[in-house]
């Protein structure tokens, strides 16, 4: 399948980013490279599956590819989180009768069509009459009739076949379990040691879950909170405040909520994250049919397009690239959808429909001015000089009409920004003077395909250089023919 065209590989011709999950269908170095060339900006390593040795090989292959292409690539390690599951059954499965009674208890003996063990003592005595239990991604729906510290008697609103260790969702109660299991702690330590750029925390329920994970990260990497529980939605503001990024994880969210509730909630989460200037990823079932089919459904195309119109920083592929038959095609189609949407003359108005007024700081005022200048003057790019990436996030929050060329002395910062809307990050030597900043901005714009002789650039930085949080300088420059012969530094 044809690769996306661009002046330079990595200059994607779109502002939204693509995050692809690595799995059996995509873990070979050859396929990882094909996916990168097709348009992937970041790779998700799913810690729910596979061994550490396998993940280490994947990460090594991505880093080697990164060196070959000279492009920073983000690696997101996605922790499994606390998954509630039923016990086992005689013969491995049983059938729960519609409208019949079914009991979840603490008896470890194999279950049958009337009962099964629920090996989570924290749930007994917590649940109340009328609350729901959803099993196997909501395919079986139980309603609590009576609960005590030994058993939970339920009525089967939707019965069916249930098998060993199927997952259980409890949408109507806050489950008193930590967001990090012992396995998650081991996986997080491994991911930090491997240099993962982002850690995704699953089944977040409260802001305190974020604080615990961040402490264990020890300042390494950025933290992405996955919103997939109704309890997290109720505490969304506090979670967004503490997290570095947000993922709208529509899998479990779609199980615990009614289907019609998810689309408006997705927009609400995206808007709140954007307002806070935090990268937001829309994930799960975006091109689900492409697990088996070389072409998506029209509904899936519309789903991806709507996420792009909403201004999401990134869209994610899960099983489509991890275990599907058409991983490269899924990436290419997602890339083409994003390009088509962003080429729509109504796109900019749609993506700016959300009002993101600048805070009362010099950095926010200058970031907002970048957007205004780019709308008024023919600008080819905004060159942002940053150490931590905070200036780039401020500019991206405004959703300017032109791309950002982010220049940073930190490779780690450049990698993390691979999930930021509109950012083309380059790790380069630090600058020490205003003259050096202007010269380097012009050279890098030429080198990476952001301008040519006569192009105008916005330069945004802080002085004194190297001081975090000191964004206070905006300068509009014109690329002249002189820079064409000085591609160095």
PDB file of N, CA, C and O in Angstrom, residues 226-282:
ATOM      1  N   UNK A 226      -6.009   6.710  32.104  1.00  0.00           N
ATOM      2  CA  UNK A 226      -7.046   6.132  31.246  1.00  0.00           C
ATOM      3  C   UNK A 226      -8.406   6.309  31.917  1.00  0.00           C
ATOM      4  O   UNK A 226      -8.611   5.852  33.039  1.00  0.00           O
ATOM      5  N   UNK A 227      -9.305   6.966  31.220  1.00  0.00           N
ATOM      6  CA  UNK A 227     -10.649   7.188  31.755  1.00  0.00           C
ATOM      7  C   UNK A 227     -11.550   6.085  31.217  1.00  0.00           C
ATOM      8  O   UNK A 227     -11.935   6.076  30.051  1.00  0.00           O
ATOM      9  N   UNK A 228     -11.866   5.124  32.077  1.00  0.00           N
ATOM     10  CA  UNK A 228     -12.684   3.984  31.674  1.00  0.00           C
ATOM     11  C   UNK A 228     -13.648   3.545  32.771  1.00  0.00           C
ATOM     12  O   UNK A 228     -14.283   2.509  32.655  1.00  0.00           O
ATOM     13  N   UNK A 229     -13.745   4.340  33.850  1.00  0.00           N
ATOM     14  CA  UNK A 229     -14.661   4.047  34.943  1.00  0.00           C
ATOM     15  C   UNK A 229     -15.569   5.247  35.191  1.00  0.00           C
ATOM     16  O   UNK A 229     -15.113   6.393  35.174  1.00  0.00           O
ATOM     17  N   UNK A 230     -16.861   5.011  35.446  1.00  0.00           N
ATOM     18  CA  UNK A 230     -17.749   6.129  35.779  1.00  0.00           C
ATOM     19  C   UNK A 230     -17.250   6.947  36.963  1.00  0.00           C
ATOM     20  O   UNK A 230     -17.446   8.167  37.002  1.00  0.00           O
ATOM     21  N   UNK A 231     -16.591   6.272  37.916  1.00  0.00           N
ATOM     22  CA  UNK A 231     -16.068   7.003  39.069  1.00  0.00           C
ATOM     23  C   UNK A 231     -14.998   8.011  38.656  1.00  0.00           C
ATOM     24  O   UNK A 231     -14.870   9.081  39.243  1.00  0.00           O
ATOM     25  N   UNK A 232     -14.212   7.652  37.635  1.00  0.00           N
ATOM     26  CA  UNK A 232     -13.186   8.581  37.131  1.00  0.00           C
ATOM     27  C   UNK A 232     -13.840   9.784  36.466  1.00  0.00           C
ATOM     28  O   UNK A 232     -13.344  10.909  36.570  1.00  0.00           O
ATOM     29  N   UNK A 233     -14.936   9.545  35.774  1.00  0.00           N
ATOM     30  CA  UNK A 233     -15.636  10.645  35.105  1.00  0.00           C
ATOM     31  C   UNK A 233     -16.125  11.661  36.133  1.00  0.00           C
ATOM     32  O   UNK A 233     -16.049  12.878  35.921  1.00  0.00           O
ATOM     33  N   UNK A 234     -16.585  11.178  37.265  1.00  0.00           N
ATOM     34  CA  UNK A 234     -17.095  12.073  38.301  1.00  0.00           C
ATOM     35  C   UNK A 234     -15.981  12.913  38.926  1.00  0.00           C
ATOM     36  O   UNK A 234     -16.234  13.959  39.514  1.00  0.00           O
ATOM     37  N   UNK A 235     -14.748  12.436  38.820  1.00  0.00           N
ATOM     38  CA  UNK A 235     -13.615  13.159  39.417  1.00  0.00           C
ATOM     39  C   UNK A 235     -12.638  13.606  38.335  1.00  0.00           C
ATOM     40  O   UNK A 235     -11.435  13.693  38.563  1.00  0.00           O
ATOM     41  N   UNK A 236     -13.179  13.860  37.171  1.00  0.00           N
ATOM     42  CA  UNK A 236     -12.356  14.111  35.993  1.00  0.00           C
ATOM     43  C   UNK A 236     -11.432  15.316  36.179  1.00  0.00           C
ATOM     44  O   UNK A 236     -10.249  15.262  35.815  1.00  0.00           O
ATOM     45  N   UNK A 237     -11.936  16.398  36.737  1.00  0.00           N
ATOM     46  CA  UNK A 237     -11.124  17.611  36.869  1.00  0.00           C
ATOM     47  C   UNK A 237      -9.875  17.355  37.714  1.00  0.00           C
ATOM     48  O   UNK A 237      -8.765  17.778  37.349  1.00  0.00           O
ATOM     49  N   UNK A 238     -10.039  16.663  38.827  1.00  0.00           N
ATOM     50  CA  UNK A 238      -8.902  16.371  39.691  1.00  0.00           C
ATOM     51  C   UNK A 238      -7.904  15.440  39.048  1.00  0.00           C
ATOM     52  O   UNK A 238      -6.685  15.588  39.226  1.00  0.00           O
ATOM     53  N   UNK A 239      -8.393  14.478  38.284  1.00  0.00           N
ATOM     54  CA  UNK A 239      -7.510  13.531  37.600  1.00  0.00           C
ATOM     55  C   UNK A 239      -6.715  14.244  36.504  1.00  0.00           C
ATOM     56  O   UNK A 239      -5.505  14.055  36.367  1.00  0.00           O
ATOM     57  N   UNK A 240      -7.404  15.079  35.715  1.00  0.00           N
ATOM     58  CA  UNK A 240      -6.713  15.820  34.645  1.00  0.00           C
ATOM     59  C   UNK A 240      -5.646  16.734  35.241  1.00  0.00           C
ATOM     60  O   UNK A 240      -4.544  16.865  34.694  1.00  0.00           O
ATOM     61  N   UNK A 241      -5.947  17.346  36.376  1.00  0.00           N
ATOM     62  CA  UNK A 241      -4.987  18.263  36.989  1.00  0.00           C
ATOM     63  C   UNK A 241      -3.685  17.556  37.352  1.00  0.00           C
ATOM     64  O   UNK A 241      -2.593  18.112  37.184  1.00  0.00           O
ATOM     65  N   UNK A 242      -3.757  16.302  37.814  1.00  0.00           N
ATOM     66  CA  UNK A 242      -2.568  15.591  38.272  1.00  0.00           C
ATOM     67  C   UNK A 242      -1.870  14.804  37.174  1.00  0.00           C
ATOM     68  O   UNK A 242      -0.677  14.514  37.284  1.00  0.00           O
ATOM     69  N   UNK A 243      -2.588  14.437  36.108  1.00  0.00           N
ATOM     70  CA  UNK A 243      -1.999  13.629  35.042  1.00  0.00           C
ATOM     71  C   UNK A 243      -1.295  14.509  34.017  1.00  0.00           C
ATOM     72  O   UNK A 243      -1.539  15.707  33.921  1.00  0.00           O
ATOM     73  N   UNK A 244      -0.390  13.891  33.236  1.00  0.00           N
ATOM     74  CA  UNK A 244       0.276  14.596  32.138  1.00  0.00           C
ATOM     75  C   UNK A 244      -0.519  14.486  30.842  1.00  0.00           C
ATOM     76  O   UNK A 244      -0.351  15.297  29.933  1.00  0.00           O
ATOM     77  N   UNK A 245      -1.351  13.464  30.742  1.00  0.00           N
ATOM     78  CA  UNK A 245      -2.163  13.250  29.559  1.00  0.00           C
ATOM     79  C   UNK A 245      -3.350  12.375  29.917  1.00  0.00           C
ATOM     80  O   UNK A 245      -3.402  11.777  30.995  1.00  0.00           O
ATOM     81  N   UNK A 246      -4.319  12.293  29.017  1.00  0.00           N
ATOM     82  CA  UNK A 246      -5.561  11.560  29.262  1.00  0.00           C
ATOM     83  C   UNK A 246      -5.838  10.647  28.067  1.00  0.00           C
ATOM     84  O   UNK A 246      -5.621  11.033  26.916  1.00  0.00           O
ATOM     85  N   UNK A 247      -6.331   9.446  28.354  1.00  0.00           N
ATOM     86  CA  UNK A 247      -6.797   8.544  27.301  1.00  0.00           C
ATOM     87  C   UNK A 247      -8.277   8.254  27.510  1.00  0.00           C
ATOM     88  O   UNK A 247      -8.689   7.861  28.604  1.00  0.00           O
ATOM     89  N   UNK A 248      -9.073   8.471  26.476  1.00  0.00           N
ATOM     90  CA  UNK A 248     -10.484   8.099  26.518  1.00  0.00           C
ATOM     91  C   UNK A 248     -10.536   6.620  26.126  1.00  0.00           C
ATOM     92  O   UNK A 248     -10.559   6.275  24.945  1.00  0.00           O
ATOM     93  N   UNK A 249     -10.523   5.741  27.132  1.00  0.00           N
ATOM     94  CA  UNK A 249     -10.458   4.290  26.907  1.00  0.00           C
ATOM     95  C   UNK A 249     -11.880   3.763  26.787  1.00  0.00           C
ATOM     96  O   UNK A 249     -12.514   3.386  27.768  1.00  0.00           O
ATOM     97  N   UNK A 250     -12.379   3.724  25.551  1.00  0.00           N
ATOM     98  CA  UNK A 250     -13.807   3.497  25.343  1.00  0.00           C
ATOM     99  C   UNK A 250     -14.228   2.048  25.507  1.00  0.00           C
ATOM    100  O   UNK A 250     -15.418   1.747  25.485  1.00  0.00           O
ATOM    101  N   UNK A 251     -13.267   1.120  25.694  1.00  0.00           N
ATOM    102  CA  UNK A 251     -13.614  -0.281  25.860  1.00  0.00           C
ATOM    103  C   UNK A 251     -14.447  -0.511  27.112  1.00  0.00           C
ATOM    104  O   UNK A 251     -15.649  -0.773  27.051  1.00  0.00           O
ATOM    105  N   UNK A 252     -13.805  -0.406  28.284  1.00  0.00           N
ATOM    106  CA  UNK A 252     -14.525  -0.603  29.541  1.00  0.00           C
ATOM    107  C   UNK A 252     -15.509   0.518  29.808  1.00  0.00           C
ATOM    108  O   UNK A 252     -16.548   0.295  30.432  1.00  0.00           O
ATOM    109  N   UNK A 253     -15.219   1.720  29.343  1.00  0.00           N
ATOM    110  CA  UNK A 253     -16.162   2.826  29.517  1.00  0.00           C
ATOM    111  C   UNK A 253     -17.477   2.500  28.812  1.00  0.00           C
ATOM    112  O   UNK A 253     -18.564   2.781  29.324  1.00  0.00           O
ATOM    113  N   UNK A 254     -17.379   1.876  27.642  1.00  0.00           N
ATOM    114  CA  UNK A 254     -18.576   1.495  26.900  1.00  0.00           C
ATOM    115  C   UNK A 254     -19.324   0.330  27.513  1.00  0.00           C
ATOM    116  O   UNK A 254     -20.513   0.130  27.233  1.00  0.00           O
ATOM    117  N   UNK A 255     -18.625  -0.447  28.350  1.00  0.00           N
ATOM    118  CA  UNK A 255     -19.287  -1.552  29.048  1.00  0.00           C
ATOM    119  C   UNK A 255     -20.068  -1.025  30.247  1.00  0.00           C
ATOM    120  O   UNK A 255     -21.212  -1.405  30.494  1.00  0.00           O
ATOM    121  N   UNK A 256     -19.462  -0.121  31.003  1.00  0.00           N
ATOM    122  CA  UNK A 256     -20.050   0.326  32.264  1.00  0.00           C
ATOM    123  C   UNK A 256     -21.107   1.423  32.087  1.00  0.00           C
ATOM    124  O   UNK A 256     -21.866   1.701  33.005  1.00  0.00           O
ATOM    125  N   UNK A 257     -21.133   2.045  30.917  1.00  0.00           N
ATOM    126  CA  UNK A 257     -22.140   3.067  30.636  1.00  0.00           C
ATOM    127  C   UNK A 257     -23.067   2.580  29.527  1.00  0.00           C
ATOM    128  O   UNK A 257     -22.744   1.650  28.795  1.00  0.00           O
ATOM    129  N   UNK A 258     -24.200   3.225  29.398  1.00  0.00           N
ATOM    130  CA  UNK A 258     -25.073   2.921  28.275  1.00  0.00           C
ATOM    131  C   UNK A 258     -24.406   3.403  26.987  1.00  0.00           C
ATOM    132  O   UNK A 258     -23.712   4.428  26.993  1.00  0.00           O
ATOM    133  N   UNK A 259     -24.585   2.692  25.875  1.00  0.00           N
ATOM    134  CA  UNK A 259     -23.880   3.059  24.634  1.00  0.00           C
ATOM    135  C   UNK A 259     -24.065   4.514  24.224  1.00  0.00           C
ATOM    136  O   UNK A 259     -23.115   5.170  23.778  1.00  0.00           O
ATOM    137  N   UNK A 260     -25.284   5.034  24.388  1.00  0.00           N
ATOM    138  CA  UNK A 260     -25.551   6.399  23.956  1.00  0.00           C
ATOM    139  C   UNK A 260     -24.864   7.443  24.833  1.00  0.00           C
ATOM    140  O   UNK A 260     -24.776   8.621  24.449  1.00  0.00           O
ATOM    141  N   UNK A 261     -24.369   7.032  25.997  1.00  0.00           N
ATOM    142  CA  UNK A 261     -23.704   7.984  26.889  1.00  0.00           C
ATOM    143  C   UNK A 261     -22.258   8.245  26.492  1.00  0.00           C
ATOM    144  O   UNK A 261     -21.680   9.274  26.860  1.00  0.00           O
ATOM    145  N   UNK A 262     -21.649   7.320  25.752  1.00  0.00           N
ATOM    146  CA  UNK A 262     -20.216   7.412  25.487  1.00  0.00           C
ATOM    147  C   UNK A 262     -19.831   8.549  24.535  1.00  0.00           C
ATOM    148  O   UNK A 262     -18.885   9.290  24.824  1.00  0.00           O
ATOM    149  N   UNK A 263     -20.522   8.746  23.387  1.00  0.00           N
ATOM    150  CA  UNK A 263     -20.084   9.830  22.481  1.00  0.00           C
ATOM    151  C   UNK A 263     -20.044  11.218  23.111  1.00  0.00           C
ATOM    152  O   UNK A 263     -19.029  11.910  22.992  1.00  0.00           O
ATOM    153  N   UNK A 264     -21.114  11.670  23.801  1.00  0.00           N
ATOM    154  CA  UNK A 264     -20.999  13.000  24.419  1.00  0.00           C
ATOM    155  C   UNK A 264     -19.959  13.046  25.524  1.00  0.00           C
ATOM    156  O   UNK A 264     -19.301  14.075  25.727  1.00  0.00           O
ATOM    157  N   UNK A 265     -19.780  11.911  26.224  1.00  0.00           N
ATOM    158  CA  UNK A 265     -18.763  11.872  27.278  1.00  0.00           C
ATOM    159  C   UNK A 265     -17.365  11.970  26.677  1.00  0.00           C
ATOM    160  O   UNK A 265     -16.486  12.634  27.231  1.00  0.00           O
ATOM    161  N   UNK A 266     -17.158  11.318  25.535  1.00  0.00           N
ATOM    162  CA  UNK A 266     -15.875  11.428  24.840  1.00  0.00           C
ATOM    163  C   UNK A 266     -15.559  12.883  24.537  1.00  0.00           C
ATOM    164  O   UNK A 266     -14.446  13.358  24.778  1.00  0.00           O
ATOM    165  N   UNK A 267     -16.535  13.615  24.015  1.00  0.00           N
ATOM    166  CA  UNK A 267     -16.317  15.029  23.698  1.00  0.00           C
ATOM    167  C   UNK A 267     -16.030  15.835  24.964  1.00  0.00           C
ATOM    168  O   UNK A 267     -15.175  16.737  24.961  1.00  0.00           O
ATOM    169  N   UNK A 268     -16.725  15.512  26.038  1.00  0.00           N
ATOM    170  CA  UNK A 268     -16.508  16.226  27.295  1.00  0.00           C
ATOM    171  C   UNK A 268     -15.082  16.019  27.802  1.00  0.00           C
ATOM    172  O   UNK A 268     -14.415  16.976  28.222  1.00  0.00           O
ATOM    173  N   UNK A 269     -14.600  14.781  27.753  1.00  0.00           N
ATOM    174  CA  UNK A 269     -13.251  14.486  28.230  1.00  0.00           C
ATOM    175  C   UNK A 269     -12.207  15.163  27.356  1.00  0.00           C
ATOM    176  O   UNK A 269     -11.241  15.765  27.848  1.00  0.00           O
ATOM    177  N   UNK A 270     -12.399  15.073  26.034  1.00  0.00           N
ATOM    178  CA  UNK A 270     -11.466  15.724  25.110  1.00  0.00           C
ATOM    179  C   UNK A 270     -11.417  17.223  25.383  1.00  0.00           C
ATOM    180  O   UNK A 270     -10.338  17.829  25.462  1.00  0.00           O
ATOM    181  N   UNK A 271     -12.569  17.846  25.546  1.00  0.00           N
ATOM    182  CA  UNK A 271     -12.614  19.289  25.770  1.00  0.00           C
ATOM    183  C   UNK A 271     -11.936  19.694  27.075  1.00  0.00           C
ATOM    184  O   UNK A 271     -11.197  20.685  27.131  1.00  0.00           O
ATOM    185  N   UNK A 272     -12.176  18.929  28.139  1.00  0.00           N
ATOM    186  CA  UNK A 272     -11.569  19.265  29.428  1.00  0.00           C
ATOM    187  C   UNK A 272     -10.050  19.104  29.386  1.00  0.00           C
ATOM    188  O   UNK A 272      -9.308  19.929  29.951  1.00  0.00           O
ATOM    189  N   UNK A 273      -9.580  18.049  28.723  1.00  0.00           N
ATOM    190  CA  UNK A 273      -8.133  17.849  28.616  1.00  0.00           C
ATOM    191  C   UNK A 273      -7.503  18.949  27.771  1.00  0.00           C
ATOM    192  O   UNK A 273      -6.443  19.488  28.105  1.00  0.00           O
ATOM    193  N   UNK A 274      -8.159  19.290  26.663  1.00  0.00           N
ATOM    194  CA  UNK A 274      -7.638  20.356  25.807  1.00  0.00           C
ATOM    195  C   UNK A 274      -7.595  21.690  26.547  1.00  0.00           C
ATOM    196  O   UNK A 274      -6.629  22.445  26.432  1.00  0.00           O
ATOM    197  N   UNK A 275      -8.637  21.996  27.297  1.00  0.00           N
ATOM    198  CA  UNK A 275      -8.678  23.245  28.053  1.00  0.00           C
ATOM    199  C   UNK A 275      -7.524  23.319  29.047  1.00  0.00           C
ATOM    200  O   UNK A 275      -6.946  24.383  29.271  1.00  0.00           O
ATOM    201  N   UNK A 276      -7.180  22.172  29.618  1.00  0.00           N
ATOM    202  CA  UNK A 276      -6.074  22.119  30.572  1.00  0.00           C
ATOM    203  C   UNK A 276      -4.712  22.063  29.895  1.00  0.00           C
ATOM    204  O   UNK A 276      -3.683  22.098  30.579  1.00  0.00           O
ATOM    205  N   UNK A 277      -4.700  21.951  28.561  1.00  0.00           N
ATOM    206  CA  UNK A 277      -3.433  21.872  27.851  1.00  0.00           C
ATOM    207  C   UNK A 277      -2.742  20.539  28.010  1.00  0.00           C
ATOM    208  O   UNK A 277      -1.513  20.449  27.929  1.00  0.00           O
ATOM    209  N   UNK A 278      -3.508  19.463  28.231  1.00  0.00           N
ATOM    210  CA  UNK A 278      -2.949  18.122  28.395  1.00  0.00           C
ATOM    211  C   UNK A 278      -3.276  17.290  27.157  1.00  0.00           C
ATOM    212  O   UNK A 278      -4.426  17.296  26.689  1.00  0.00           O
ATOM    213  N   UNK A 279      -2.303  16.567  26.586  1.00  0.00           N
ATOM    214  CA  UNK A 279      -2.593  15.719  25.424  1.00  0.00           C
ATOM    215  C   UNK A 279      -3.696  14.713  25.732  1.00  0.00           C
ATOM    216  O   UNK A 279      -3.742  14.136  26.823  1.00  0.00           O
ATOM    217  N   UNK A 280      -4.589  14.490  24.765  1.00  0.00           N
ATOM    218  CA  UNK A 280      -5.696  13.562  24.966  1.00  0.00           C
ATOM    219  C   UNK A 280      -5.768  12.590  23.790  1.00  0.00           C
ATOM    220  O   UNK A 280      -5.681  12.996  22.626  1.00  0.00           O
ATOM    221  N   UNK A 281      -5.874  11.313  24.120  1.00  0.00           N
ATOM    222  CA  UNK A 281      -5.892  10.222  23.144  1.00  0.00           C
ATOM    223  C   UNK A 281      -7.286   9.603  23.119  1.00  0.00           C
ATOM    224  O   UNK A 281      -7.847   9.306  24.174  1.00  0.00           O
ATOM    225  N   UNK A 282      -7.832   9.394  21.931  1.00  0.00           N
ATOM    226  CA  UNK A 282      -9.091   8.665  21.788  1.00  0.00           C
ATOM    227  C   UNK A 282      -8.746   7.241  21.350  1.00  0.00           C
ATOM    228  O   UNK A 282      -8.047   7.039  20.348  1.00  0.00           O
TER     229      UNK A 282
END
